[in-house]
Short mmCIF file of C-alpha atoms and ligand atoms in Angstrom, two decimals:
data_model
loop_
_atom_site.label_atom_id
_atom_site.label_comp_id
_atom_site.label_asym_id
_atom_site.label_seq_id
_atom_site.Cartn_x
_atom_site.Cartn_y
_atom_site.Cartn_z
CA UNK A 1 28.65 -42.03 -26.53
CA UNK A 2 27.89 -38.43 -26.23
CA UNK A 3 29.15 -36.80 -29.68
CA UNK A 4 27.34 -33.21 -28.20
CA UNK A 5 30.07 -31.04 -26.69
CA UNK A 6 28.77 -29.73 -23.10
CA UNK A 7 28.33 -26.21 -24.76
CA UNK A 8 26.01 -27.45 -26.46
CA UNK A 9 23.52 -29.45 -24.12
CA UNK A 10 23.98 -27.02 -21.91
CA UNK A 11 22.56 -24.52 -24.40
CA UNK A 12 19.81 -26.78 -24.86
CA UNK A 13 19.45 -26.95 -20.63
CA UNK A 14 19.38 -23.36 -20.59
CA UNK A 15 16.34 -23.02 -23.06
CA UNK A 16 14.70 -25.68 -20.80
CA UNK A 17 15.16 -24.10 -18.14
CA UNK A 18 14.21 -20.22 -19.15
CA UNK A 19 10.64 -22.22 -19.31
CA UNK A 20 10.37 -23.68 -15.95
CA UNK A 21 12.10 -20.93 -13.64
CA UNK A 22 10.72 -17.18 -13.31
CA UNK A 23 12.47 -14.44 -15.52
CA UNK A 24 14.11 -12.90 -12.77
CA UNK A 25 15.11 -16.07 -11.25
CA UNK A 26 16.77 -17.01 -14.22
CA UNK A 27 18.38 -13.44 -15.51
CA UNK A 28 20.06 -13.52 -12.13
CA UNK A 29 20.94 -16.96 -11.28
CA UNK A 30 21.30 -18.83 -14.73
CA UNK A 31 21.93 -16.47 -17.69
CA UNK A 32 25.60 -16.48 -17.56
CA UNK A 33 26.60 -19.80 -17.28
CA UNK A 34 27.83 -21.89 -19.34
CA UNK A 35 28.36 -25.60 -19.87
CA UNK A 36 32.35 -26.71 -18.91
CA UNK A 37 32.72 -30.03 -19.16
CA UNK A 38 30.63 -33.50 -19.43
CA UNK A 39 32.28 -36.89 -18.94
CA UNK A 40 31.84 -39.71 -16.97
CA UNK A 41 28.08 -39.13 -16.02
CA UNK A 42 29.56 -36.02 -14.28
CA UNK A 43 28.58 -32.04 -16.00
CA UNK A 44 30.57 -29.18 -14.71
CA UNK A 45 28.56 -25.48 -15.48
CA UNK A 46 31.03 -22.86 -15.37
CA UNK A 47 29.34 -20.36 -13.22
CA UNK A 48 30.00 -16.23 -12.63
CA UNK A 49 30.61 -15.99 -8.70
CA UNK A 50 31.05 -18.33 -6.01
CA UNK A 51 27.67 -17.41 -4.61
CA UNK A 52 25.68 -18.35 -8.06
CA UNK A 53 27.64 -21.76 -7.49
CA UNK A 54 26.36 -22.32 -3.41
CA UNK A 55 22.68 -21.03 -4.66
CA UNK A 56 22.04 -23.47 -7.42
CA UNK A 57 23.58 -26.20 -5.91
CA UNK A 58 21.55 -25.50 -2.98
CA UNK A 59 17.72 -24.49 -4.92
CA UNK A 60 18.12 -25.36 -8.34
CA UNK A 61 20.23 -28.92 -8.28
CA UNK A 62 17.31 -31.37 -8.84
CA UNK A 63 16.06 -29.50 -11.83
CA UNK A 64 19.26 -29.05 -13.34
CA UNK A 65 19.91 -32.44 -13.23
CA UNK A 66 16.39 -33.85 -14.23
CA UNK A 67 16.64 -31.18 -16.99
CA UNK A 68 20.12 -32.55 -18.12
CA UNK A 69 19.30 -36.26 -17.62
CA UNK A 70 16.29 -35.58 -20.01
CA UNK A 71 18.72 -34.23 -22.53
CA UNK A 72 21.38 -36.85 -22.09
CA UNK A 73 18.95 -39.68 -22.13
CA UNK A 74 21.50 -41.28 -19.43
CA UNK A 75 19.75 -42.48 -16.23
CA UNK A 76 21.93 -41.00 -14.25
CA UNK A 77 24.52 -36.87 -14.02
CA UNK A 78 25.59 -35.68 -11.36
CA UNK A 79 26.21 -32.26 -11.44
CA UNK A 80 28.87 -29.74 -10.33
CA UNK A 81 29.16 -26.11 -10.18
CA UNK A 82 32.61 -24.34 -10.48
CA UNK A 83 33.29 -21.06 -10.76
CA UNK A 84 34.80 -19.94 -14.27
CA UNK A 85 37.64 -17.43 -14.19
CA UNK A 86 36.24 -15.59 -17.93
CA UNK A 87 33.23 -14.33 -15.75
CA UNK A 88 34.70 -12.73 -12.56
CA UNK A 89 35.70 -9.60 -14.43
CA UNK A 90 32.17 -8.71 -14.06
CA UNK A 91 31.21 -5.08 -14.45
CA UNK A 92 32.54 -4.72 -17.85
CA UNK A 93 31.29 -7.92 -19.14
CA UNK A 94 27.79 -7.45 -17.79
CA UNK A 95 27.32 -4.89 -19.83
CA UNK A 96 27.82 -7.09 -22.66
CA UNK A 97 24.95 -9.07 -21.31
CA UNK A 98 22.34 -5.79 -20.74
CA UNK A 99 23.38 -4.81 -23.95
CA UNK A 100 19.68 -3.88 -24.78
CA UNK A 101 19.54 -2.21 -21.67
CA UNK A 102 20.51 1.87 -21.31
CA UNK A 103 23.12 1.09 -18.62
CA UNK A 104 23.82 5.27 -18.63
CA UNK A 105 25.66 6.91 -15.42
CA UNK A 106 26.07 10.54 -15.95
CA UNK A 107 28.44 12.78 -13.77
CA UNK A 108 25.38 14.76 -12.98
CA UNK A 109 25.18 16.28 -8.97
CA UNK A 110 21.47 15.78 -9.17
CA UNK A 111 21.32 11.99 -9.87
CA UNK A 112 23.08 9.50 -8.15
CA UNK A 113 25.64 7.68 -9.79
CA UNK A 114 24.77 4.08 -8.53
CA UNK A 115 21.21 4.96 -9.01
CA UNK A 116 21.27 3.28 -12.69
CA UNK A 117 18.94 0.68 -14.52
CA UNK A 118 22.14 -1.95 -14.12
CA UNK A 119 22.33 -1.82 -10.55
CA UNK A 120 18.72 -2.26 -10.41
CA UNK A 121 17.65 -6.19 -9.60
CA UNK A 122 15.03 -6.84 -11.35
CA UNK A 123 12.58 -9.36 -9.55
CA UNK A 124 8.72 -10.00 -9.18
CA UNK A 125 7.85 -6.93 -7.20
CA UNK A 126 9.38 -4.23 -9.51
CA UNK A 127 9.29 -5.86 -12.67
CA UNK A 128 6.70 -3.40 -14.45
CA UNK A 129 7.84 -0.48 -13.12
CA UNK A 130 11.27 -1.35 -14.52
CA UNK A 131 10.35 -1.98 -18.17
CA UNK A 132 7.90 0.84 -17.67
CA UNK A 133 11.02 2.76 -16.70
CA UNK A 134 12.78 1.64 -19.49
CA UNK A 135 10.11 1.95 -21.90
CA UNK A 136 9.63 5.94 -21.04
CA UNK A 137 13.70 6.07 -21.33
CA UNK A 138 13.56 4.44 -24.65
CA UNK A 139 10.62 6.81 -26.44
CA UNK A 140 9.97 9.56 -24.06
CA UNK A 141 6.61 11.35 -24.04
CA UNK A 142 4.80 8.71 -26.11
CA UNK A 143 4.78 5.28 -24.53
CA UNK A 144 3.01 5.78 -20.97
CA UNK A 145 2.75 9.46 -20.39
CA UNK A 146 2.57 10.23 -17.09
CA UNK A 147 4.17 7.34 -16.04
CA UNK A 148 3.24 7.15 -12.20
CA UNK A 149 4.93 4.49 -9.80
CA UNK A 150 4.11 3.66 -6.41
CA UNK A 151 5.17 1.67 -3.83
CA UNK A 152 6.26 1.89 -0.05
CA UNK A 153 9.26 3.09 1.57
CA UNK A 154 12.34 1.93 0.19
CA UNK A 155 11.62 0.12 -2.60
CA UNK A 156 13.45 1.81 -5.36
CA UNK A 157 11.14 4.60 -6.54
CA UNK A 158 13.73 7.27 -6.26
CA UNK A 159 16.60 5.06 -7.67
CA UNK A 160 14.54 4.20 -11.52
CA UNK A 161 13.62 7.72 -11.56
CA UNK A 162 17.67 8.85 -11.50
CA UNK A 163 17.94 6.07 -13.68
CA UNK A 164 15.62 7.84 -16.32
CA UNK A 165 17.04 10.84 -15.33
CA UNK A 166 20.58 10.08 -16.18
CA UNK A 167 19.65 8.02 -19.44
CA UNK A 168 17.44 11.42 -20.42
CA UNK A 169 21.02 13.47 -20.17
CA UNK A 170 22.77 11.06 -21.87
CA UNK A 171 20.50 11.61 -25.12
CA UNK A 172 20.74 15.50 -24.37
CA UNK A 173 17.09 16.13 -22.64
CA UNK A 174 16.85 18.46 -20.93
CA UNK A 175 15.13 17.44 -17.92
CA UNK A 176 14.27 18.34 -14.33
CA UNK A 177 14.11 16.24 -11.61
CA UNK A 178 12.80 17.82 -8.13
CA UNK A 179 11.08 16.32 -5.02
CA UNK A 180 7.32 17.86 -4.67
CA UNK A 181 8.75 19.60 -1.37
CA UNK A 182 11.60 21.18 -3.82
CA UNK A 183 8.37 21.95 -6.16
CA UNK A 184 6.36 23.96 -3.51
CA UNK A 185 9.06 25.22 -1.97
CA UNK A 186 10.02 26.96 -5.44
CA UNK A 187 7.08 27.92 -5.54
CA UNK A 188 6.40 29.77 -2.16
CA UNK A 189 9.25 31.48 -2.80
CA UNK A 190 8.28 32.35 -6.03
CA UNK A 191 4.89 34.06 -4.59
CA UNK A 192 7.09 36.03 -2.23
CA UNK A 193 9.63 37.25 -4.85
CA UNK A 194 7.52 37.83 -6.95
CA UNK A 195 9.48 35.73 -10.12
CA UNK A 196 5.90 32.86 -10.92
CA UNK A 197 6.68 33.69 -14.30
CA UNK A 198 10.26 32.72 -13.95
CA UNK A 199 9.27 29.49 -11.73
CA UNK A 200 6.95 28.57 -14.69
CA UNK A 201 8.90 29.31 -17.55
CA UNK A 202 11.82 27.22 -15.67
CA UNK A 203 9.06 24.13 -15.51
CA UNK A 204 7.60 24.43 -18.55
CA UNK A 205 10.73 24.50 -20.59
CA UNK A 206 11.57 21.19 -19.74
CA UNK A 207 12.39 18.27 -21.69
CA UNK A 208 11.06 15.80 -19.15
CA UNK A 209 10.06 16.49 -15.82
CA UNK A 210 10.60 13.88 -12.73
CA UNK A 211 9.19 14.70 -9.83
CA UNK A 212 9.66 12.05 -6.74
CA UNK A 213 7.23 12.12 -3.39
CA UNK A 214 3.86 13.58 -5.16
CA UNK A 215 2.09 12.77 -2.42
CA UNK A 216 3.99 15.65 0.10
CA UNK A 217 1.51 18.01 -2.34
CA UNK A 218 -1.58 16.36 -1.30
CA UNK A 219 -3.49 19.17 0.19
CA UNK A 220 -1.85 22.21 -0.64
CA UNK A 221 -3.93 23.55 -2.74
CA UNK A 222 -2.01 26.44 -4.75
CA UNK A 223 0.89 24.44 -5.43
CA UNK A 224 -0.92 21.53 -6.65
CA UNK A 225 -3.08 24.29 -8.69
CA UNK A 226 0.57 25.10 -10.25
CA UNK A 227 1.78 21.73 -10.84
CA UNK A 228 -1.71 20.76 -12.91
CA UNK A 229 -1.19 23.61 -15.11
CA UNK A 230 3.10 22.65 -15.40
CA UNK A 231 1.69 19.35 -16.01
CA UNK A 232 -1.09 19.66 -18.99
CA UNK A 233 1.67 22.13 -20.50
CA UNK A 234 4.40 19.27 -20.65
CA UNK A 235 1.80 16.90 -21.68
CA UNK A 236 0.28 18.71 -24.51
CA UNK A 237 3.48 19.21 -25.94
CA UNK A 238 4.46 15.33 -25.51
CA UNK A 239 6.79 16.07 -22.39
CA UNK A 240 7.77 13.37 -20.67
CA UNK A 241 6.45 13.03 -17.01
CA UNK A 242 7.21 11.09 -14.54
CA UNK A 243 5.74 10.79 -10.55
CA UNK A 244 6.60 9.13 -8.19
CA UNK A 245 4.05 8.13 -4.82
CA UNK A 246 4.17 6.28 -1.76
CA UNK A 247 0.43 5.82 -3.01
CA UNK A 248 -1.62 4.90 -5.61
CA UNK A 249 -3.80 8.37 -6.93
CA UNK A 250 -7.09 7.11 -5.83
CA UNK A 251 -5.91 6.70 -2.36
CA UNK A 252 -4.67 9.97 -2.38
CA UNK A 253 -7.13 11.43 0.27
CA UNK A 254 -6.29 15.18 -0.72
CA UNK A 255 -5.39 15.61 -4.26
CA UNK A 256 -7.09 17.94 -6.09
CA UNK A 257 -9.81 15.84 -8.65
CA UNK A 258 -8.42 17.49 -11.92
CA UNK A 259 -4.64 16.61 -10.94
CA UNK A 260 -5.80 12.60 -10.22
CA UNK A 261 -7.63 12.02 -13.23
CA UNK A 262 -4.80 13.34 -14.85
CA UNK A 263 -2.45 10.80 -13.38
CA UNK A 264 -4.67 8.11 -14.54
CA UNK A 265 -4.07 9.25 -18.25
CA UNK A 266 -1.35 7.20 -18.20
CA UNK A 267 0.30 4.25 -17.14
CA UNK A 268 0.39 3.31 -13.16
CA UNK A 269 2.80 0.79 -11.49
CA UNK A 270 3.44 -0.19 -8.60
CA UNK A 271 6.25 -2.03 -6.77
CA UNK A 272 5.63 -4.42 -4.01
CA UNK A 273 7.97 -5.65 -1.18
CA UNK A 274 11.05 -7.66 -2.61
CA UNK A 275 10.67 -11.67 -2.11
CA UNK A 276 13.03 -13.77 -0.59
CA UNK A 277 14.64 -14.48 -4.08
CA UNK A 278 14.93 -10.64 -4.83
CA UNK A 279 16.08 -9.45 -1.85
CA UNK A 280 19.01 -12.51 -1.32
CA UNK A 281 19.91 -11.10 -4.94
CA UNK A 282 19.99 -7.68 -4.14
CA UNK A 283 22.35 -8.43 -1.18
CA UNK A 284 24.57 -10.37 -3.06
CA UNK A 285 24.86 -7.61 -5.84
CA UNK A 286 25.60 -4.61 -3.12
CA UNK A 287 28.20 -7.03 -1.24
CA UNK A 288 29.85 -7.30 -4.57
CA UNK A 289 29.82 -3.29 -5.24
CA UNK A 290 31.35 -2.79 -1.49
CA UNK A 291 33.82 -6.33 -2.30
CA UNK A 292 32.78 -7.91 0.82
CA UNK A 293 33.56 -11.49 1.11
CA UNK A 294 30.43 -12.89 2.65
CA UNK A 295 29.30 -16.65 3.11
CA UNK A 296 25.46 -16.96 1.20
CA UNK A 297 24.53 -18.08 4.83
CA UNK A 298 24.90 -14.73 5.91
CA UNK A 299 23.18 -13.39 2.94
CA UNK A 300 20.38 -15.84 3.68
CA UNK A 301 19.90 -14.86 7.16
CA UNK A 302 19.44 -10.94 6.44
CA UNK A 303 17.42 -11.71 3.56
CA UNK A 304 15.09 -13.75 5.65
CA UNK A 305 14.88 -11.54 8.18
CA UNK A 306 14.11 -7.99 7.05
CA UNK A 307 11.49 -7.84 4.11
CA UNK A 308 9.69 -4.41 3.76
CA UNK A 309 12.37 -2.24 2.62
CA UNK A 310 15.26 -2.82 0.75
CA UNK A 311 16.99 0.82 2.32
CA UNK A 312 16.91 -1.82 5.93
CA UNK A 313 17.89 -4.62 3.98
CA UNK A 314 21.06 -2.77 2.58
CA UNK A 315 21.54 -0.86 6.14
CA UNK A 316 21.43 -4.50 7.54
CA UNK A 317 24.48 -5.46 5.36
CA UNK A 318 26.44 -2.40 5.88
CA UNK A 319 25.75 -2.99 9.94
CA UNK A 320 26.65 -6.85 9.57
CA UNK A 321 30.37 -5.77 7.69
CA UNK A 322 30.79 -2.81 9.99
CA UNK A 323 30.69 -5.31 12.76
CA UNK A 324 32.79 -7.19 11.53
CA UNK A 325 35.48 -4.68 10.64
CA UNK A 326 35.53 -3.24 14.47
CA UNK A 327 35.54 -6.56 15.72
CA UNK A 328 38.42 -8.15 13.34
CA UNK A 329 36.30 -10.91 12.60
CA UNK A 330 34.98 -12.13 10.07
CA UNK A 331 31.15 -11.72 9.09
CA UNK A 332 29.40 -15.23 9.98
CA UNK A 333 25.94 -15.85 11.34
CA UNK A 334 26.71 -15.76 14.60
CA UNK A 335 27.98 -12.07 13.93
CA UNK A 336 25.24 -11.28 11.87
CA UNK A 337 22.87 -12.26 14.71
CA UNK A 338 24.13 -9.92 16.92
CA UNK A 339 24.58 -6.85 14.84
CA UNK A 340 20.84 -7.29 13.56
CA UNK A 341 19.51 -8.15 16.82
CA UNK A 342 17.94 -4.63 17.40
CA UNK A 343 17.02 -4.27 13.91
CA UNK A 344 15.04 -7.25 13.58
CA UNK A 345 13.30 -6.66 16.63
CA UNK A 346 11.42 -3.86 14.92
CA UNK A 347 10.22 -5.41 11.65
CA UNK A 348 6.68 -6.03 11.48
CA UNK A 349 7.12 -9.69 11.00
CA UNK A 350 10.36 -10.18 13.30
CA UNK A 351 8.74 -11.84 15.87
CA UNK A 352 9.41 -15.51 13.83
CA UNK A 353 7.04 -18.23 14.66
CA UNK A 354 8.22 -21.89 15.05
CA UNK A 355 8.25 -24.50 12.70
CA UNK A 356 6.13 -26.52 14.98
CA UNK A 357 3.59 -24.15 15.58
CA UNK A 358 3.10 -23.82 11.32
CA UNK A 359 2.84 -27.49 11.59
CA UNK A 360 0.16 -27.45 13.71
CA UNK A 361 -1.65 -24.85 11.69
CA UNK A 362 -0.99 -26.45 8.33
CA UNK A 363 -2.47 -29.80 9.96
CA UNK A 364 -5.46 -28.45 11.73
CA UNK A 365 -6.37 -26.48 8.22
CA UNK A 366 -5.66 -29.81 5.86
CA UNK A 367 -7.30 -32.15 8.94
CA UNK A 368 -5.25 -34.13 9.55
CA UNK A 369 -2.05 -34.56 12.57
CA UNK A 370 1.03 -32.87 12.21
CA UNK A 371 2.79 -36.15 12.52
CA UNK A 372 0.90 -36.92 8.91
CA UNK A 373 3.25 -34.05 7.71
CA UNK A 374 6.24 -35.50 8.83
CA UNK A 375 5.78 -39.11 8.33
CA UNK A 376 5.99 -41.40 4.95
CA UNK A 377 2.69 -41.19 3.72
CA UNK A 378 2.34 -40.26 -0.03
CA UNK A 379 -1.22 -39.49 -0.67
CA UNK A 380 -2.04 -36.96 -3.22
CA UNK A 381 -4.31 -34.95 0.31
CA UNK A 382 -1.05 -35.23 2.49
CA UNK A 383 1.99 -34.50 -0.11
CA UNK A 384 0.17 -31.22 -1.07
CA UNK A 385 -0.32 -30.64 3.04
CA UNK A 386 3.29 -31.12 3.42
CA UNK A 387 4.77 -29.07 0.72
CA UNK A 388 1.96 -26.52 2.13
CA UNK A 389 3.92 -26.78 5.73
CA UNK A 390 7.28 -26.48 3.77
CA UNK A 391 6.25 -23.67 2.03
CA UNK A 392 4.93 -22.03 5.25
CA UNK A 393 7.64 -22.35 7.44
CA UNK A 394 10.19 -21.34 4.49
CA UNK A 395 8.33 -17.84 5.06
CA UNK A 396 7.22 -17.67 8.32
CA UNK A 397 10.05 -18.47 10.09
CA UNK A 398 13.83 -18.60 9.78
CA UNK A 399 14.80 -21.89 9.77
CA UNK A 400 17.19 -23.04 6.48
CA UNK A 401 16.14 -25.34 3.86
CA UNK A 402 18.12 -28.26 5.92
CA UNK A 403 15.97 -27.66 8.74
CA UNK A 404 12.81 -27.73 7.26
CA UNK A 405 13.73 -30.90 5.38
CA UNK A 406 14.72 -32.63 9.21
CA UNK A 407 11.82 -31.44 10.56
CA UNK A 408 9.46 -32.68 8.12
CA UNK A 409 10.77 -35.92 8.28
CA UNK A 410 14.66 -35.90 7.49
CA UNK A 411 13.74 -35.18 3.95
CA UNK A 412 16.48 -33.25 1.51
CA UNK A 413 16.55 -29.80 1.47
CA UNK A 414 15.94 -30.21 -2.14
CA UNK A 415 12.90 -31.21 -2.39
CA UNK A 416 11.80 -28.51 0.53
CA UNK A 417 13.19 -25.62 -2.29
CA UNK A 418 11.25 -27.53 -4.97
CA UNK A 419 7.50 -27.83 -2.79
CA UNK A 420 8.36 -24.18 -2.04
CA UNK A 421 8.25 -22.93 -5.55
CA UNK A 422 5.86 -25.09 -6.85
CA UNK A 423 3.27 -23.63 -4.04
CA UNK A 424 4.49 -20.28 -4.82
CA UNK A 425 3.57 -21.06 -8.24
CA UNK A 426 0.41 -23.10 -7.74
CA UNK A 427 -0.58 -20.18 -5.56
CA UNK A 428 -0.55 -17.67 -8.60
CA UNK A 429 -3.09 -20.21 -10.38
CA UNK A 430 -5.28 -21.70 -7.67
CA UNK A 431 -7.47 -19.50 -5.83
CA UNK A 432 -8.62 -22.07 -3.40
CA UNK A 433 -5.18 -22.59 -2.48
CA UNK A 434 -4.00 -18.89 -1.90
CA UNK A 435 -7.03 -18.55 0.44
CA UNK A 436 -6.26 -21.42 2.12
CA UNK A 437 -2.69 -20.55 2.46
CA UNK A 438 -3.74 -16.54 3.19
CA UNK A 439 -6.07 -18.31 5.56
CA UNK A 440 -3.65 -20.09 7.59
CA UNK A 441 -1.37 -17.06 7.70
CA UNK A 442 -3.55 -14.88 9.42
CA UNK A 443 -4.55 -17.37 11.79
CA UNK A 444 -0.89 -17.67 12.66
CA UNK A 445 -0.30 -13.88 13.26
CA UNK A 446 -3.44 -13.30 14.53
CA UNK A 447 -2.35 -15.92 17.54
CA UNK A 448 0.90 -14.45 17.50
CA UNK A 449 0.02 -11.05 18.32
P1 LIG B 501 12.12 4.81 -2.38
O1 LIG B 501 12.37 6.03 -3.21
O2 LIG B 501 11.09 3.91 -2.97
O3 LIG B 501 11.84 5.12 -0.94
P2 LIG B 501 14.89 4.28 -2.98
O4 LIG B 501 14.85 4.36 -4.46
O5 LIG B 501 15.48 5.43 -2.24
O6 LIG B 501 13.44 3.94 -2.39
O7 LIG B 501 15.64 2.92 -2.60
C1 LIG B 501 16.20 2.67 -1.32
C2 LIG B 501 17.55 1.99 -1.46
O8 LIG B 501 17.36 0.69 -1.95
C3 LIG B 501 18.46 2.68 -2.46
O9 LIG B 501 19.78 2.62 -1.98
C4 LIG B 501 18.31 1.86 -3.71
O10 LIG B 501 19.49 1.89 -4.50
C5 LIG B 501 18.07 0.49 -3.17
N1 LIG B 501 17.21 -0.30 -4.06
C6 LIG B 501 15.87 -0.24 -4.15
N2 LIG B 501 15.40 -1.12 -5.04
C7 LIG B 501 16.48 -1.76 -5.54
C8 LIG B 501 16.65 -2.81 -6.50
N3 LIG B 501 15.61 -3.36 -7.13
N4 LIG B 501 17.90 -3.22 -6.76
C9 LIG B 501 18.95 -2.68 -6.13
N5 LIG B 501 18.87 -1.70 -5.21
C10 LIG B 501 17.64 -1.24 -4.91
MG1 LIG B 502 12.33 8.04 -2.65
#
C-alpha cells in the first residue's frame, strides 16, 4: 500500500524528470504541476491549462508513466491529466513562479509594454541571449559589457532589449534606447544645426545605452566615427551597452575596424530560429494574452508550418482568429489551412515533402528498403533507421505524430515523439549522426528544388 501522498511522488517525478527533458521543455510544460490524486493504479497531475494537459498526454505520456512506475515500484499507472482550477488565474500567479526573474513593465512610450522578460519564451534558440539579458539587467556595466545579440528577422532582438530597457527604469537608470537610424539621423541633424555638442552630451550622459539595428550604420563612416567615441565614453565609465544586429560583427562587411573589435570586448549571442517546441509554446502563450480558445491542433499546424520568424508565426495566429471572427466560425484546421494558405506558400521550407519520399531517403542512406522502416524488425541497424525516418518526417513534413506512427508501421504516436527527441538529442552528441542526418536533408531539398 502506498503510504506516499501523490504530492509527494509527484515531487519526486518532477526531479526525475527536470533530468531527462530540456530546461525549456520542462519550465514550460512541467514546472507547474502538481500531483492530484493516486489510487487504484491510476495518478491524476493537476495541470495549469487545458493545452499543457493535450501536450503531455500527447509527447510526454510514456515517460511520465515509466518515470512514475519507477517510483511506485507497481508494474503498472496509468496516467491522467486534468486541469486544476488553483492554476488558471495565471498572470498573477506566474509571477510567483519567475520570482527570480525582473518581470518589470514600465508605462514608458519608448518601450513596449508586452515587450518584458515574462512574456519572453524561453527555448533552445534564445536561451543565452536571455540570461545574458538578464544578467546585464541584474549588474549593469560589469557582467558582459557590450553585450551584443544577433540573430535574424523576428526573433526577439528588439523585444529583450525593451525588456532591459524597462527593468533599467524601474531601478531609476537613466537610459537611452534608439535604433542606429534614430542615432545617425540625430546626428545629421546635429551637423546641420550645428548642436554635436548637445547630441554628445545627450549620449554620453547616459546610464545605459541600447541601441537596436547596428548594422543600418555599417558604412557610414562619420556616424559610426561618433558612435565609437559615445561608445568608449560609456564604457570607460562602466556604462552599460547594449547592440543589437541582424549579424554577427565579423560579418559585418562595412564596420569600421576600431568599432568591431570593440564589440568583441564583450559578450556576443546569438539567437537562432525557434524549434518546433518553442514556437508551439510561443503560440500557445500569445493565444492566451489575446484569450483565444484554440484546439493545440491548430497550434500544431501553424507551428509546423512557419519556422523562421516568430513576427510570421504570431501574424499567422492573428490571421487564423481573424478568419475566424469574419467567418463566425470557429478556428479549426480546416480554417487554419485556408487563412495560411498564401502565407505558407512563401516560407523557405513550405513546399513540405512527403513522408514517403523521407522514407526513401532515410532507406537509401541506412541501405536498406523502406519497407525495413515500416515493418517488425528490431535490429539495433534498423530501429535507429526508423526513429531516423520518424525524426525526419516529424520536420520535414507536416504530417502529426499519429500519422507518422501509421505510416511507419501502425506504431503509437508515442513512441514516434520519443525516437524524435532522442535523435534530437543523440544528434547534439554524435557527429556521425548529425552528418548523416544533415546529409540526408540536403539531399531531400536539393531534389526538391
Ligand atoms: P527582431 O527585433 O529580432 O526582429 P522582435 O523583437 O521585433 O524581433 O520580435 C518579433 C515579434 O516576435 C515580437 O512581437 C516579439 O514580441 C515576438 N517574440 C520574439 N521572440 C519571442 C519569444 N521568445 N517569446 C515571445 N515572443 C517573442
Ligand atoms: Mg528589431
Amino acid at each position: 500500500m502506498e503510504t506516499r501522498s501523490a504530492q509527494e511522488i509527484w515531487d519526486a517525478a518532477l526531479g526525475e524528470l527536470q533530468i531527462q527533458v530540456s530546461k525549456p521543455n520542462y519550465r514550460t510544460w512541467l514546472e507547474k504541476t502538481i500531483g492530484l490524486s493516486y489510487q487504484d493504479n491510476q495518478f491524476v497531475v493537476g495541470v495549469p491549462t487545458s493545452f499543457v494537459a493535450e501536450y503531455l498526454d500527447k509527447n510526454q505520456y510514456s515517460l511520465i508513466e515509466k518515470t512514475l512506475i519507477g517510483l511506485t515500484t507497481t508494474p503498472e499507472i496509468k496516467v491522467s491529466f486534468q486541469v486544476n482550477g488553483k492554476h488558471q488565474s495565471s498572470l498573477s500567479t506566474r509571477s510567483a513562479d519567475w520570482k527570480n526573474l525582473p518581470s518589470i513593465r514600465t508605462d514608458s512610450p519608448i518601450f513596449k509594454s508586452n515587450y518584458v522578460f515574462d512574456s519572453f519564451i524561453v527555448g533552445s534558440c534564445n536561451h543565452l541571449a536571455y540570461a545574458a539579458a538578464q544578467a546585464v539587467t541584474q549588474n549593469p556595466g560589469y557582467s558582459y559589457n557590450p553585450l551584443f545579440i544577433c540573430g535574424g528577422v523576428g526573433l526577439g532582438k528588439t523585444h529583450l532589449l525593451h525588456a532591459i530597457g524597462h527593468a533599467a527604469l524601474a531601478n531609476n537608470i537613466k537610459v537611452i534606447y534608439v535604433t542606429a537610424e534614430q542615432f545617425t539621423n540625430e546626428f545629421v541633424n546635429a551637423i546641420r544645426e550645428r548642436k554635436t555638442d548637445e547630441f554628445r552630451d545627450k549620449y554620453r550622459s547616459s546610464g545605459m545605452l541600447l541601441v537596436d539595428d547596428i548594422h543600418f550604420i555599417s558604412g557610414k563612416e562619420q556616424t559610426a566615427e561618433s558612435f565609437f567615441h559615445t561608445f568608449n565614453a560609456l564604457h570607460n565609465a562602466n556604462r552599460q551597452i547594449v547592440i543589437t544586429s541582424d549579424q554577427p560583427p565579423k560579418s559585418m562587411p562595412f564596420l569600421e575596424e576600431r568599432l568591431r573589435s570593440r564589440f568583441e570586448w564583450g559578450l556576443i549571442v546569438d539567437i537562432q530560429p525557434p524549434e518546433f517546441e518553442t514556437r508551439l509554446a510561443i503560440l500557445q502563450s500569445k493565444a492566451k494574452q489575446r484569450e483565444v480558445n484554440i484546439t493545440s491542433d491548430v497550434l500544431e499546424l501553424i507551428a509546423r508550418q512557419i519556422r523562421q520568424n516568430i513576427r510570421e508565426l504570431e501574424g499567422s495566429l492573428n490571421r487564423v482568429i481573424a478568419y475566424a471572427r469574419l467567418l463566425r466560425a470557429s478556428p479549426d484546421i480546416e480554417l487554419a489551412t485556408h487563412a495560411l494558405k498564401d502565407i505558407v506558400s512563401k516560407e523557405p521550407k513550405g513546399v513540405f515533402l512527403t513522408s514517403s519520399q523521407v522514407l526513401k531517403a532515410v532507406a537509401d542512406s541506412f541501405q536498406m528498403e523502406p519497407v525495413d522502416l515500416k515493418g517488425r524488425k528490431r535490429d539495433r541497424g534498423t530501429t535507429l533507421a526508423r526513429q531516423v525516418a520518424m525524426y525526419l518526417i516529424r520536420q520535414e513534413t507536416n504530417y502529426s505524430l499519429a500519422q507518422i506512427g501509421k505510416e511507419l508501421g501502425n506504431r503509437d504516436h508515442h513512441l514516434v515523439s520519443q525516437a524524435h527527441k532522442k535523435i534530437a538529442s543523440d544528434m547534439t552528441t554524435d557527429r556521425g549522426l548529425n552528418n548523416k542526418i544533415l546529409d540526408i536533408q540536403q539531399r531531400l531539398h536539393s531534389r526538391n528544388r
